C-alpha cells in the first residue's frame, strides 16, 4: 500500500507497521487506519487535520491520533508509534455534528452533501429528495442514510467520484469475482431480520393509512409524509452473510457483486485491504464481508 504525506513525500515502507484501507456502503464511503513508527517526519505529518493520500489519489484527513507501543526494538529499546484514523476528505464534513441546522425541500442528494460541507461536484445517478432535515447537534450522515434507505439504495466510491445505486441494481451487475463454496461463517437468522428490517406505514393526503411491504410479519414503524413506493423501499436491506479472506486485491470495493458457487449472488458490504509488517505470515490480504438482499 502506497501512502503519501501532506508534503508530497512517500511514507517509507519500513515506517508503516500496519495499514487498513476500508471501503463501505456508507455516506462516508472510505476510511484509513494505520500504525507508523515514530520519527521526526511522522510526528509532524501525522497530526490531527493533516492529510494522507493513497497511490490511487484518494485523500484522507486524520480525525484521530494516538501514541502506541509497537513490537519493534531499536538499541534495546521498544520503539513507540503513532496510530491514526482518517476518513475520505471530500465527504468528511457530513460526519461532523452540526452547529447550524440543514433544512431543505425539493433538493437533490448532491445538494444535501454540498449543504453539509462536502467537496463534491456531483453524484453519479443523483436523485431528488423531497424533504431533508438535520437539526443543530445532529450529524448529517445519519440523516443522509435515512434518505438512502427511503430511496432503496446506497452510495459507494468509484474512481474519485460518489455514486448512488439502488440495492436491486447492485445485484444485477456482472460479478467481479467467483468464489468456491468453502467453509466460512454464514450468518442466517430470519428471526433477527424481522426484528431489524421494518414494515413502514404512513398517512396519506386523504387521512388514510398507507402501508409498505406486508408480505412478512415484521416490526412496525411509522414514517410521516411517505409514498407507498418509499415505504416499500424502506423494507429493503442488505443482510450480512459471510466474510472471506482473499489475496490482496485493492480493486475489490464495497458494492461489487460476488458470485459464490452453490449460493445466491452477494455484494460486498465492506472491503478491508490490510498490510502488516514484522511477522513471518502472509502480511497482505483483503477481507470482504458479503451480504444478500432482503426485499
Tab-separated table of C-alpha atoms in Angstrom:
chain	number	residue	atom	x	y	z
A	1	UNK	CA	0.000	0.000	0.000
A	2	UNK	CA	1.499	3.317	-1.106
A	3	UNK	CA	0.817	6.356	1.106
A	4	UNK	CA	1.925	9.977	0.697
A	5	UNK	CA	2.179	12.635	3.400
A	6	UNK	CA	0.770	16.141	3.057
A	7	UNK	CA	4.191	17.475	1.995
A	8	UNK	CA	4.152	15.107	-1.010
A	9	UNK	CA	6.780	12.708	0.342
A	10	UNK	CA	6.016	8.992	0.189
A	11	UNK	CA	5.799	7.241	3.546
A	12	UNK	CA	8.671	4.788	3.936
A	13	UNK	CA	7.608	1.171	3.739
A	14	UNK	CA	9.529	0.279	6.913
A	15	UNK	CA	7.726	3.063	8.800
A	16	UNK	CA	4.269	1.616	8.094
A	17	UNK	CA	3.720	-1.124	10.678
A	18	UNK	CA	0.142	-1.804	9.596
A	19	UNK	CA	-2.494	-0.179	7.410
A	20	UNK	CA	-6.160	-0.910	6.804
A	21	UNK	CA	-7.922	0.740	3.859
A	22	UNK	CA	-11.666	0.284	4.280
A	23	UNK	CA	-14.420	0.638	1.663
A	24	UNK	CA	-18.043	0.762	2.902
A	25	UNK	CA	-21.581	1.294	1.646
A	26	UNK	CA	-21.948	4.392	3.827
A	27	UNK	CA	-22.327	8.185	3.452
A	28	UNK	CA	-18.569	8.485	4.094
A	29	UNK	CA	-17.537	5.513	1.958
A	30	UNK	CA	-13.778	5.240	2.617
A	31	UNK	CA	-11.562	5.279	5.711
A	32	UNK	CA	-7.948	4.526	6.603
A	33	UNK	CA	-6.412	3.207	9.824
A	34	UNK	CA	-2.654	2.855	10.156
A	35	UNK	CA	0.220	2.462	12.627
A	36	UNK	CA	3.521	4.250	11.904
A	37	UNK	CA	6.868	4.118	13.659
A	38	UNK	CA	7.604	7.440	15.340
A	39	UNK	CA	10.271	9.699	13.901
A	40	UNK	CA	10.585	13.410	13.286
A	41	UNK	CA	8.717	13.325	9.964
A	42	UNK	CA	5.831	11.076	11.025
A	43	UNK	CA	5.277	13.061	14.229
A	44	UNK	CA	4.981	16.218	12.154
A	45	UNK	CA	2.945	14.812	9.258
A	46	UNK	CA	0.502	12.706	11.302
A	47	UNK	CA	-1.160	15.440	13.313
A	48	UNK	CA	-4.952	15.739	13.520
A	49	UNK	CA	-6.198	17.668	10.486
A	50	UNK	CA	-3.275	16.631	8.244
A	51	UNK	CA	-3.986	14.581	5.115
A	52	UNK	CA	-2.673	11.311	3.695
A	53	UNK	CA	-3.033	10.397	0.024
A	54	UNK	CA	-3.146	6.834	-1.323
A	55	UNK	CA	-1.459	5.722	-4.509
A	56	UNK	CA	-4.838	5.861	-6.293
A	57	UNK	CA	-5.166	9.564	-5.448
A	58	UNK	CA	-7.814	9.384	-2.692
A	59	UNK	CA	-7.177	11.943	0.058
A	60	UNK	CA	-7.869	11.136	3.714
A	61	UNK	CA	-7.968	13.613	6.596
A	62	UNK	CA	-6.750	12.490	10.012
A	63	UNK	CA	-9.519	12.711	12.621
A	64	UNK	CA	-7.779	10.809	15.442
A	65	UNK	CA	-4.155	10.394	16.524
A	66	UNK	CA	-2.692	8.487	19.446
A	67	UNK	CA	0.696	7.249	20.613
A	68	UNK	CA	1.114	3.478	20.867
A	69	UNK	CA	3.838	0.954	21.717
A	70	UNK	CA	4.814	-1.211	18.769
A	71	UNK	CA	6.565	-4.593	18.715
A	72	UNK	CA	9.754	-3.103	17.327
A	73	UNK	CA	13.076	-2.816	19.184
A	74	UNK	CA	15.956	-0.482	18.349
A	75	UNK	CA	19.073	-0.089	20.531
A	76	UNK	CA	17.443	-2.391	23.103
A	77	UNK	CA	14.504	0.000	23.453
A	78	UNK	CA	10.891	-0.629	22.495
A	79	UNK	CA	10.036	1.888	19.791
A	80	UNK	CA	6.890	3.956	20.033
A	81	UNK	CA	4.478	4.566	17.218
A	82	UNK	CA	1.619	6.732	16.025
A	83	UNK	CA	-1.815	5.283	15.305
A	84	UNK	CA	-4.118	7.325	13.097
A	85	UNK	CA	-7.692	7.111	11.889
A	86	UNK	CA	-8.565	9.069	8.754
A	87	UNK	CA	-11.670	9.496	6.606
A	88	UNK	CA	-12.224	10.433	2.974
A	89	UNK	CA	-11.681	14.191	2.980
A	90	UNK	CA	-14.195	15.099	0.281
A	91	UNK	CA	-17.092	13.510	2.233
A	92	UNK	CA	-15.804	14.034	5.772
A	93	UNK	CA	-17.913	17.147	6.626
A	94	UNK	CA	-21.124	15.064	6.625
A	95	UNK	CA	-19.736	13.140	9.645
A	96	UNK	CA	-19.364	16.245	11.846
A	97	UNK	CA	-22.029	17.324	14.341
A	98	UNK	CA	-23.828	20.408	13.046
A	99	UNK	CA	-23.654	23.850	14.645
A	100	UNK	CA	-26.340	25.087	12.232
A	101	UNK	CA	-29.376	23.123	11.064
A	102	UNK	CA	-29.833	21.967	7.459
A	103	UNK	CA	-33.458	22.009	6.311
A	104	UNK	CA	-34.148	21.604	2.602
A	105	UNK	CA	-37.125	20.861	0.355
A	106	UNK	CA	-37.078	19.736	-3.294
A	107	UNK	CA	-33.312	19.281	-3.234
A	108	UNK	CA	-31.037	16.506	-4.530
A	109	UNK	CA	-28.666	14.124	-2.799
A	110	UNK	CA	-25.637	16.029	-4.135
A	111	UNK	CA	-27.200	19.302	-2.939
A	112	UNK	CA	-27.528	17.847	0.569
A	113	UNK	CA	-23.879	16.728	0.561
A	114	UNK	CA	-22.741	20.189	-0.517
A	115	UNK	CA	-25.003	21.876	2.064
A	116	UNK	CA	-23.268	19.710	4.688
A	117	UNK	CA	-19.864	20.971	3.502
A	118	UNK	CA	-18.766	18.041	1.322
A	119	UNK	CA	-16.467	18.930	-1.580
A	120	UNK	CA	-18.143	17.009	-4.412
A	121	UNK	CA	-19.026	18.270	-7.877
A	122	UNK	CA	-21.911	15.834	-8.277
A	123	UNK	CA	-23.138	12.296	-7.724
A	124	UNK	CA	-23.480	9.679	-10.420
A	125	UNK	CA	-27.209	8.739	-10.704
A	126	UNK	CA	-28.263	11.641	-8.459
A	127	UNK	CA	-31.934	11.765	-7.416
A	128	UNK	CA	-34.414	14.333	-5.999
A	129	UNK	CA	-35.040	14.484	-2.242
A	130	UNK	CA	-38.446	15.972	-1.283
A	131	UNK	CA	-37.507	16.749	2.335
A	132	UNK	CA	-34.298	16.753	4.358
A	133	UNK	CA	-33.797	17.808	7.966
A	134	UNK	CA	-30.671	17.729	10.123
A	135	UNK	CA	-31.076	19.783	13.304
A	136	UNK	CA	-28.472	21.507	15.472
A	137	UNK	CA	-26.414	18.914	17.345
A	138	UNK	CA	-27.210	16.146	14.861
A	139	UNK	CA	-24.932	14.516	12.278
A	140	UNK	CA	-25.809	14.813	8.559
A	141	UNK	CA	-24.538	11.310	7.760
A	142	UNK	CA	-27.357	9.730	9.800
A	143	UNK	CA	-29.994	11.817	8.022
A	144	UNK	CA	-28.391	11.049	4.642
A	145	UNK	CA	-28.514	7.332	5.442
A	146	UNK	CA	-32.234	7.713	6.148
A	147	UNK	CA	-32.712	9.356	2.733
A	148	UNK	CA	-30.830	6.480	1.059
A	149	UNK	CA	-32.966	3.977	2.962
A	150	UNK	CA	-36.161	5.639	1.715
A	151	UNK	CA	-34.859	5.541	-1.852
A	152	UNK	CA	-33.927	1.854	-1.567
A	153	UNK	CA	-30.296	2.440	-2.424
A	154	UNK	CA	-26.816	3.310	-1.196
A	155	UNK	CA	-23.712	5.270	-2.138
A	156	UNK	CA	-20.239	3.980	-2.978
A	157	UNK	CA	-16.892	5.471	-4.060
A	158	UNK	CA	-15.652	4.762	-7.575
A	159	UNK	CA	-12.720	6.368	-9.410
A	160	UNK	CA	-12.733	9.504	-7.294
A	161	UNK	CA	-16.488	10.043	-7.500
A	162	UNK	CA	-19.533	9.283	-5.382
A	163	UNK	CA	-22.144	7.008	-6.975
A	164	UNK	CA	-25.716	6.220	-5.994
A	165	UNK	CA	-27.053	2.761	-6.799
A	166	UNK	CA	-30.323	1.071	-5.869
A	167	UNK	CA	-29.848	-2.113	-3.882
A	168	UNK	CA	-31.575	-4.277	-6.503
A	169	UNK	CA	-29.271	-2.842	-9.194
A	170	UNK	CA	-26.167	-3.886	-7.235
A	171	UNK	CA	-27.283	-7.495	-7.680
A	172	UNK	CA	-27.822	-7.002	-11.431
A	173	UNK	CA	-24.185	-6.110	-12.112
A	174	UNK	CA	-21.770	-8.546	-13.675
A	175	UNK	CA	-19.841	-10.390	-10.924
A	176	UNK	CA	-16.271	-9.171	-10.496
A	177	UNK	CA	-15.182	-12.424	-8.836
A	178	UNK	CA	-16.350	-16.036	-8.410
A	179	UNK	CA	-15.603	-17.791	-5.125
A	180	UNK	CA	-15.833	-21.503	-4.276
A	181	UNK	CA	-18.342	-22.602	-1.642
A	182	UNK	CA	-15.777	-23.377	1.070
A	183	UNK	CA	-16.448	-23.415	4.798
A	184	UNK	CA	-16.880	-19.939	6.267
A	185	UNK	CA	-19.068	-18.209	8.782
A	186	UNK	CA	-22.562	-17.978	7.300
A	187	UNK	CA	-24.968	-15.968	9.438
A	188	UNK	CA	-28.659	-16.678	8.898
A	189	UNK	CA	-31.477	-15.594	11.204
A	190	UNK	CA	-34.909	-14.791	9.838
A	191	UNK	CA	-35.945	-14.107	13.437
A	192	UNK	CA	-33.480	-11.211	13.819
A	193	UNK	CA	-34.128	-9.930	10.293
A	194	UNK	CA	-37.846	-9.498	11.024
A	195	UNK	CA	-36.964	-7.500	14.129
A	196	UNK	CA	-34.422	-5.340	12.277
A	197	UNK	CA	-35.953	-4.770	8.821
A	198	UNK	CA	-39.264	-2.940	9.370
A	199	UNK	CA	-42.618	-2.683	7.708
A	200	UNK	CA	-43.283	1.047	7.487
A	201	UNK	CA	-46.597	2.866	7.328
A	202	UNK	CA	-47.642	6.471	6.874
A	203	UNK	CA	-50.737	8.646	6.442
A	204	UNK	CA	-51.973	9.715	3.022
A	205	UNK	CA	-53.322	13.101	1.939
A	206	UNK	CA	-56.845	11.790	2.418
A	207	UNK	CA	-56.123	10.862	6.025
A	208	UNK	CA	-55.995	7.134	5.292
A	209	UNK	CA	-53.203	4.717	6.190
A	210	UNK	CA	-50.544	3.989	3.581
A	211	UNK	CA	-48.776	0.658	4.128
A	212	UNK	CA	-45.407	-0.610	2.968
A	213	UNK	CA	-44.388	-4.215	2.363
A	214	UNK	CA	-46.579	-6.507	4.490
A	215	UNK	CA	-45.519	-9.823	2.913
A	216	UNK	CA	-43.789	-10.809	6.171
A	217	UNK	CA	-44.530	-10.225	9.841
A	218	UNK	CA	-42.021	-7.509	10.809
A	219	UNK	CA	-41.591	-4.824	13.414
A	220	UNK	CA	-43.838	-1.837	12.515
A	221	UNK	CA	-42.523	1.719	12.152
A	222	UNK	CA	-44.380	4.969	11.439
A	223	UNK	CA	-42.768	7.356	8.947
A	224	UNK	CA	-44.669	10.549	8.045
A	225	UNK	CA	-45.105	12.038	4.553
A	226	UNK	CA	-44.037	8.925	2.665
A	227	UNK	CA	-45.436	7.481	-0.555
A	228	UNK	CA	-46.144	3.766	-0.921
A	229	UNK	CA	-43.034	3.424	-3.102
A	230	UNK	CA	-40.788	4.869	-0.406
A	231	UNK	CA	-42.480	2.764	2.265
A	232	UNK	CA	-41.754	-0.373	0.228
A	233	UNK	CA	-38.140	0.762	-0.276
A	234	UNK	CA	-37.698	1.002	3.492
A	235	UNK	CA	-38.244	-2.766	3.787
A	236	UNK	CA	-35.204	-3.470	1.556
A	237	UNK	CA	-31.814	-4.111	3.133
A	238	UNK	CA	-28.582	-5.985	2.545
A	239	UNK	CA	-28.118	-8.583	5.287
A	240	UNK	CA	-24.570	-9.552	6.214
A	241	UNK	CA	-23.868	-13.229	5.476
A	242	UNK	CA	-20.232	-14.260	5.034
A	243	UNK	CA	-16.694	-12.905	5.427
A	244	UNK	CA	-13.907	-14.146	3.142
A	245	UNK	CA	-10.143	-13.668	3.307
A	246	UNK	CA	-8.519	-13.304	-0.117
A	247	UNK	CA	-5.164	-12.453	-1.616
A	248	UNK	CA	-4.552	-8.700	-1.540
A	249	UNK	CA	-6.709	-7.094	-4.239
A	250	UNK	CA	-7.314	-3.366	-3.878
A	251	UNK	CA	-9.619	-3.406	-6.923
A	252	UNK	CA	-12.355	-5.031	-4.820
A	253	UNK	CA	-14.621	-2.450	-3.207
A	254	UNK	CA	-17.937	-2.158	-1.416
A	255	UNK	CA	-20.844	-2.524	-3.828
A	256	UNK	CA	-19.155	-5.077	-6.102
A	257	UNK	CA	-21.154	-8.192	-6.903
A	258	UNK	CA	-19.548	-11.524	-5.982
A	259	UNK	CA	-20.609	-14.955	-7.230
A	260	UNK	CA	-20.326	-17.822	-4.712
A	261	UNK	CA	-20.646	-21.348	-6.145
A	262	UNK	CA	-23.842	-23.036	-4.954
A	263	UNK	CA	-25.257	-19.892	-3.323
A	264	UNK	CA	-27.231	-16.810	-4.418
A	265	UNK	CA	-25.022	-13.956	-5.586
A	266	UNK	CA	-23.951	-11.431	-2.979
A	267	UNK	CA	-22.452	-7.965	-2.864
A	268	UNK	CA	-19.571	-6.622	-0.804
A	269	UNK	CA	-20.776	-4.648	2.220
A	270	UNK	CA	-17.259	-3.851	3.414
A	271	UNK	CA	-13.853	-4.483	1.877
A	272	UNK	CA	-10.752	-4.155	4.063
A	273	UNK	CA	-7.326	-4.091	2.398
A	274	UNK	CA	-4.729	-4.896	5.067
A	275	UNK	CA	-0.943	-4.636	5.175
A	276	UNK	CA	1.115	-5.857	8.162
A	277	UNK	CA	4.866	-5.677	8.761
A	278	UNK	CA	7.166	-7.591	11.051
A	279	UNK	CA	5.774	-11.134	11.020
A	280	UNK	CA	6.506	-14.316	9.071
A	281	UNK	CA	2.948	-14.872	7.888
A	282	UNK	CA	1.326	-13.570	4.752
A	283	UNK	CA	1.312	-9.870	5.586
A	284	UNK	CA	-1.026	-8.615	2.863
A	285	UNK	CA	-4.619	-9.679	2.375
A	286	UNK	CA	-8.100	-8.437	1.524
A	287	UNK	CA	-11.054	-9.311	3.755
A	288	UNK	CA	-14.521	-8.863	2.297
A	289	UNK	CA	-17.847	-9.019	4.111
A	290	UNK	CA	-20.661	-10.241	1.847
A	291	UNK	CA	-24.381	-9.649	2.122
A	292	UNK	CA	-27.592	-10.806	0.445
A	293	UNK	CA	-30.676	-8.778	-0.381
A	294	UNK	CA	-33.699	-8.869	1.912
A	295	UNK	CA	-36.672	-7.481	-0.003
